[in-house]
Coordinates of C-alpha atoms and ligand atoms in Angstrom, one line a residue:
X1480 CA 144.5 -107.1 -184.4
X1481 CA 147.6 -108.5 -182.0
X1482 CA 146.6 -111.8 -181.2
X1483 CA 148.0 -114.8 -179.3
X1484 CA 149.9 -117.6 -181.2
X1485 CA 151.1 -120.7 -180.4
X1486 CA 152.8 -123.0 -183.1
X1487 CA 154.2 -126.1 -182.2
X1488 CA 157.2 -127.5 -183.7
X1489 CA 158.4 -124.1 -184.3
X1490 CA 161.6 -123.8 -184.0
X1491 CA 162.4 -125.0 -187.2
X1492 CA 161.4 -125.8 -190.8
X1493 CA 158.2 -124.5 -191.7
X1494 CA 157.0 -124.2 -187.9
X1495 CA 159.2 -121.0 -187.6
X1496 CA 158.7 -119.9 -191.2
X1497 CA 155.2 -119.7 -189.8
X1498 CA 156.1 -118.5 -186.3
X1499 CA 158.2 -115.3 -188.1
X1500 CA 155.3 -115.1 -190.7
X1501 CA 152.7 -114.6 -187.8
X1502 CA 154.8 -112.5 -185.8
X1503 CA 155.6 -110.0 -188.6
X1504 CA 151.6 -109.6 -188.5
X1505 CA 151.8 -108.6 -185.4
X1506 CA 150.6 -111.5 -183.3
X1507 CA 152.4 -112.7 -179.6
X1508 CA 154.0 -115.7 -180.6
X1509 CA 154.7 -118.9 -178.6
X1510 CA 157.0 -121.0 -180.3
X1511 CA 157.2 -124.8 -179.2
X1512 CA 160.2 -127.3 -179.3
X1513 CA 161.0 -130.3 -178.2
X1514 CA 164.7 -130.9 -177.7
X1515 CA 166.3 -128.3 -179.7
X1516 CA 166.4 -125.8 -177.3
X1517 CA 168.9 -123.3 -179.2
X1518 CA 167.0 -123.5 -182.6
X1519 CA 164.2 -122.1 -180.6
X1520 CA 166.1 -119.5 -179.0
X1521 CA 167.0 -118.5 -182.2
X1522 CA 163.7 -118.4 -184.1
X1523 CA 162.8 -116.3 -181.0
X1524 CA 165.9 -113.5 -181.6
X1525 CA 165.3 -113.3 -185.2
X1526 CA 161.7 -112.6 -184.3
X1527 CA 162.9 -110.2 -181.7
X1528 CA 165.6 -108.5 -184.3
X1529 CA 162.8 -108.4 -186.4
X1530 CA 160.9 -106.0 -184.3
X1531 CA 158.1 -108.7 -183.2
X1532 CA 157.4 -111.0 -179.9
X1533 CA 157.9 -114.4 -179.2
X1534 CA 158.5 -116.7 -176.2
X1535 CA 160.1 -120.1 -176.7
X1536 CA 157.9 -122.7 -174.8
X1537 CA 159.2 -126.7 -174.5
X1538 CA 156.7 -129.5 -174.4
X1539 CA 156.4 -133.0 -176.1
X1540 CA 153.1 -132.5 -177.7
X1541 CA 152.4 -136.0 -177.5
X1542 CA 152.3 -135.9 -173.9
X1543 CA 149.1 -135.0 -172.4
X1544 CA 151.4 -133.4 -168.9
X1545 CA 153.2 -132.0 -171.2
X1546 CA 150.7 -130.0 -173.3
X1547 CA 148.9 -129.0 -170.1
X1548 CA 151.8 -127.9 -168.3
X1549 CA 152.9 -125.9 -172.0
X1550 CA 149.0 -123.9 -171.9
X1551 CA 150.0 -123.1 -168.0
X1552 CA 153.2 -121.5 -169.4
X1553 CA 151.9 -119.8 -172.3
X1554 CA 148.6 -118.5 -170.8
X1555 CA 150.6 -116.7 -168.2
X1556 CA 153.0 -115.6 -170.1
X1557 CA 151.0 -114.4 -173.5
X1558 CA 147.6 -115.1 -172.6
X1559 CA 144.9 -117.1 -174.1
X1560 CA 145.5 -118.7 -176.9
X1561 CA 143.4 -117.8 -180.2
X1562 CA 145.6 -118.8 -182.5
X1563 CA 147.0 -122.2 -182.7
X1564 CA 148.7 -123.8 -185.4
X1565 CA 149.7 -127.5 -185.0
X1566 CA 152.8 -128.0 -187.3
X1567 CA 154.8 -130.1 -185.1
X1568 CA 155.7 -133.7 -187.2
X1569 CA 158.0 -136.2 -187.3
X1570 CA 158.4 -139.4 -189.9
X1571 CA 159.8 -142.9 -188.8
X1572 CA 159.4 -144.2 -192.4
X1573 CA 159.3 -148.4 -193.4
X1574 CA 157.1 -150.5 -195.6
X1575 CA 154.3 -151.4 -192.9
X1576 CA 156.2 -155.2 -192.5
X1577 CA 158.9 -154.3 -191.4
X1578 CA 157.2 -151.7 -189.4
X1579 CA 157.8 -151.7 -185.4
X1580 CA 154.8 -151.0 -182.9
X1581 CA 157.2 -148.2 -181.7
X1582 CA 157.5 -146.5 -184.9
X1583 CA 153.8 -146.6 -185.8
X1584 CA 153.0 -145.1 -182.0
X1585 CA 155.5 -142.4 -182.1
X1586 CA 154.3 -141.0 -185.1
X1587 CA 150.6 -141.3 -184.0
X1588 CA 151.2 -139.8 -181.0
X1589 CA 153.5 -137.1 -182.2
X1590 CA 151.4 -136.1 -185.1
X1591 CA 148.2 -136.8 -184.5
X1592 CA 147.3 -137.5 -180.8
X1593 CA 148.7 -134.3 -180.5
X1594 CA 146.7 -132.4 -182.6
X1595 CA 143.8 -133.6 -180.2
X1596 CA 145.5 -132.4 -177.1
X1597 CA 146.5 -129.1 -178.0
X1598 CA 143.5 -128.3 -179.9
X1599 CA 141.4 -129.6 -177.0
X1600 CA 143.4 -127.3 -174.3
X1601 CA 143.3 -124.3 -176.7
X1602 CA 139.5 -124.5 -177.4
X1603 CA 138.3 -123.7 -174.2
X1604 CA 139.9 -120.0 -174.3
X1605 CA 138.6 -119.8 -177.9
X1606 CA 135.3 -120.9 -177.1
X1607 CA 135.1 -118.2 -174.2
X1608 CA 136.4 -115.7 -176.8
X1609 CA 133.8 -116.9 -179.6
X1610 CA 136.9 -116.4 -181.9
X1611 CA 139.7 -118.9 -182.6
X1612 CA 142.0 -120.3 -185.0
X1613 CA 143.2 -123.6 -185.4
X1614 CA 144.9 -125.0 -188.2
X1615 CA 147.1 -128.1 -188.5
X1616 CA 149.4 -129.3 -190.7
X1617 CA 148.8 -132.2 -192.9
X1618 CA 150.6 -133.5 -195.8
X1619 CA 149.9 -134.7 -199.9
X1620 CA 150.8 -138.2 -198.0
X1621 CA 147.6 -137.7 -196.1
X1622 CA 145.6 -137.3 -199.0
X1623 CA 147.2 -139.5 -201.7
X1624 CA 148.8 -142.2 -199.5
X1625 CA 153.0 -143.1 -199.6
X1626 CA 154.5 -146.7 -199.7
X1627 CA 157.1 -146.4 -197.1
X1628 CA 154.9 -144.2 -194.8
X1629 CA 151.8 -145.4 -193.7
X1630 CA 152.1 -145.0 -189.9
X1631 CA 153.0 -141.2 -191.3
X1632 CA 150.4 -140.9 -194.1
X1633 CA 147.9 -142.5 -191.8
X1634 CA 148.7 -139.6 -189.0
X1635 CA 148.3 -136.6 -191.9
X1636 CA 144.7 -138.5 -192.9
X1637 CA 143.4 -138.2 -189.4
X1638 CA 144.3 -134.5 -188.9
X1639 CA 142.2 -133.9 -191.8
X1640 CA 139.5 -135.8 -190.6
X1641 CA 140.0 -134.0 -187.2
X1642 CA 139.6 -131.1 -188.5
X1643 CA 136.5 -131.4 -190.5
X1644 CA 134.6 -133.1 -187.3
X1645 CA 136.0 -130.3 -185.3
X1646 CA 135.4 -127.5 -187.9
X1647 CA 131.4 -129.0 -186.8
X1648 CA 131.3 -128.9 -183.8
X1649 CA 132.5 -125.1 -183.3
X1650 CA 131.5 -123.3 -186.2
X1651 CA 128.6 -121.3 -184.6
X1652 CA 131.1 -119.9 -181.6
X1653 CA 133.6 -118.2 -184.3
X1654 CA 136.4 -120.6 -184.4
X1655 CA 138.2 -122.0 -188.0
X1656 CA 139.5 -125.5 -188.0
X1657 CA 141.3 -125.7 -191.3
X1658 CA 144.6 -128.3 -192.5
X1659 CA 147.3 -127.4 -194.7
X1660 CA 148.6 -130.1 -196.7
X1661 CA 152.2 -129.4 -198.5
X1662 CA 154.1 -131.5 -200.8
X1663 CA 158.0 -131.9 -200.4
X1664 CA 159.3 -128.6 -198.9
X1665 CA 163.5 -128.1 -198.1
X1666 CA 162.9 -128.5 -194.4
X1667 CA 165.3 -130.8 -192.2
X1668 CA 162.6 -133.1 -192.8
X1669 CA 163.6 -133.7 -196.5
X1670 CA 166.8 -133.1 -196.0
X1671 CA 167.2 -136.4 -194.6
X1672 CA 166.0 -138.3 -197.5
X1673 CA 168.8 -137.3 -199.8
X1674 CA 169.6 -135.7 -203.1
X1675 CA 168.1 -138.7 -205.4
X1676 CA 164.5 -138.5 -203.9
X1677 CA 164.4 -134.4 -203.9
X1678 CA 165.6 -135.1 -207.7
X1679 CA 163.3 -137.2 -208.5
X1680 CA 160.5 -135.4 -206.6
X1681 CA 160.8 -132.3 -208.4
X1682 CA 160.5 -133.9 -211.6
X1683 CA 157.0 -134.9 -210.6
X1684 CA 156.2 -131.7 -209.4
X1685 CA 154.7 -128.9 -211.6
X1686 CA 156.9 -126.1 -210.6
X1687 CA 160.1 -128.2 -211.0
X1688 CA 161.2 -127.5 -207.4
X1689 CA 160.6 -128.3 -204.0
X1690 CA 158.6 -125.5 -202.1
X1691 CA 160.0 -123.3 -199.2
X1692 CA 158.6 -123.4 -195.7
X1693 CA 157.7 -119.7 -196.3
X1694 CA 155.2 -120.7 -199.1
X1695 CA 153.6 -122.9 -196.8
X1696 CA 153.6 -120.1 -194.0
X1697 CA 151.7 -118.1 -196.4
X1698 CA 148.9 -120.4 -196.7
X1699 CA 148.7 -120.6 -193.1
X1700 CA 148.8 -116.8 -192.3
X1701 CA 145.8 -116.5 -194.9
X1702 CA 143.8 -119.1 -192.8
X1703 CA 144.6 -117.6 -189.3
X1704 CA 143.5 -114.4 -190.4
X1705 CA 140.5 -112.5 -190.5
X1706 CA 140.2 -112.5 -194.4
X1707 CA 139.8 -116.3 -194.1
X1708 CA 136.4 -115.8 -191.5
X1709 CA 133.9 -117.9 -194.2
X1710 CA 136.7 -120.6 -194.7
X1711 CA 136.8 -123.9 -192.5
X1712 CA 136.9 -127.3 -192.3
X1713 CA 139.3 -126.9 -195.3
X1714 CA 142.4 -128.7 -196.6
X1715 CA 144.4 -126.4 -198.5
X1716 CA 146.8 -128.3 -200.7
X1717 CA 150.3 -126.3 -201.2
X1718 CA 152.8 -128.8 -203.4
X1719 CA 153.5 -127.1 -206.1
X1720 CA 151.2 -129.1 -208.4
X1721 CA 152.9 -132.6 -207.6
X1722 CA 151.5 -136.0 -209.6
X1723 CA 152.0 -138.9 -206.8
Ligands
NDP252 P1 161.6 -130.4 -189.0 O1 161.8 -131.7 -189.0 O2 161.9 -129.2 -190.0 O3 160.9 -129.9 -187.8 C1 160.2 -130.5 -187.1 C2 159.6 -129.3 -185.7 O4 158.9 -130.2 -185.1 C3 160.9 -128.9 -185.0 O5 160.4 -127.6 -184.4 C4 161.0 -130.2 -183.4 O6 161.5 -129.6 -182.6 C5 159.5 -129.9 -184.1 N1 158.8 -131.5 -182.9 C6 159.3 -132.7 -183.5 N2 158.5 -133.5 -182.2 C7 158.1 -133.1 -181.4 C8 157.2 -133.0 -180.0 N3 156.9 -134.0 -179.9 N4 157.0 -132.5 -179.6 C9 157.1 -130.9 -179.8 N5 157.8 -130.7 -181.1 C10 158.3 -131.6 -181.6 O7 160.0 -130.3 -190.2 P2 159.0 -130.0 -191.2 O8 159.0 -128.1 -190.9 O9 159.7 -130.3 -192.3 O10 157.8 -130.1 -190.8 C11 156.6 -129.6 -190.1 C12 155.3 -130.1 -190.2 O11 155.3 -129.9 -191.5 C13 155.6 -131.7 -189.6 O12 153.9 -132.0 -189.1 C14 155.4 -132.5 -191.3 O13 155.0 -133.4 -191.0 C15 154.7 -131.2 -191.9 N6 155.2 -131.6 -193.5 C16 156.3 -131.5 -194.1 C17 156.8 -131.4 -195.4 C18 158.4 -131.4 -195.5 O14 158.3 -131.7 -197.1 N7 158.6 -130.7 -195.0 C19 155.7 -131.9 -196.0 C20 154.3 -132.3 -195.9 C21 153.8 -132.1 -194.2 P3 162.9 -129.8 -182.0 O15 163.5 -128.5 -182.8 O16 163.0 -129.2 -180.7 O17 163.1 -131.2 -182.5

């Protein structure tokens, strides 16, 4: 069945792989981005070239007005959002004593406040339809913690608490709310860490390598599908067997 899907941060990395997979499954996909229009256009073109249907939609997911405007555009062009993938995320790493309040606020707003804003906006239509899927990208940092990433880990742990709570609120209406917690995945985000850190990380991963965006997308695709109709409030770890 073709549904309307919105993937925040769908222009690059994990989000792009999710957008491409959902389009392959026949869904009409809104690819959200915030700054990099060229990357969003490239994602939309790749989906179209593969026979899928997608549009690009700009919004800062941490900003309430921007999220409202994004849902208006998606509603008008594709219809009510039935599958919401909360993927947009950033890092501003520092040890907590050196972490400025801006780095704290920016990460909490983009990674966590966003999930509240978009989920609330999507739930209105999902409740009416008595069907919906919300899948949010957390992180193993949100489960185990990660020194140097207190803001990021707090935002990702927050997603897990939000997911379990909202799953309990809307489960009786045919809506599932789940999270995926990736480990180290090869994207622009981890490229920025440099070879030394990623090589050291690979040594702590049972499968001996970083993951690919498509390997996370597969988990999201499952949770967004009818196959996962009895799975809710869950956080699916996709980390290659990492020992933190
Ligand atoms: P990338 O840095 O490769 O891509 C980030 C995406 O988010 C881009 O599409 C970017 O848009 C978008 N984005 C950033 N800020 C905003 C904003 N304020 N509003 C809307 N969109 C925004 O990230 P990854 O693919 O690596 O990560 C995706 C998600 O997975 C994140 O939530 C991340 O925390 C999580 N994750 C990643 C892991 C990894 O190892 N890579 C591990 C665990 C979790 P634009 O192109 O316009 O900048």
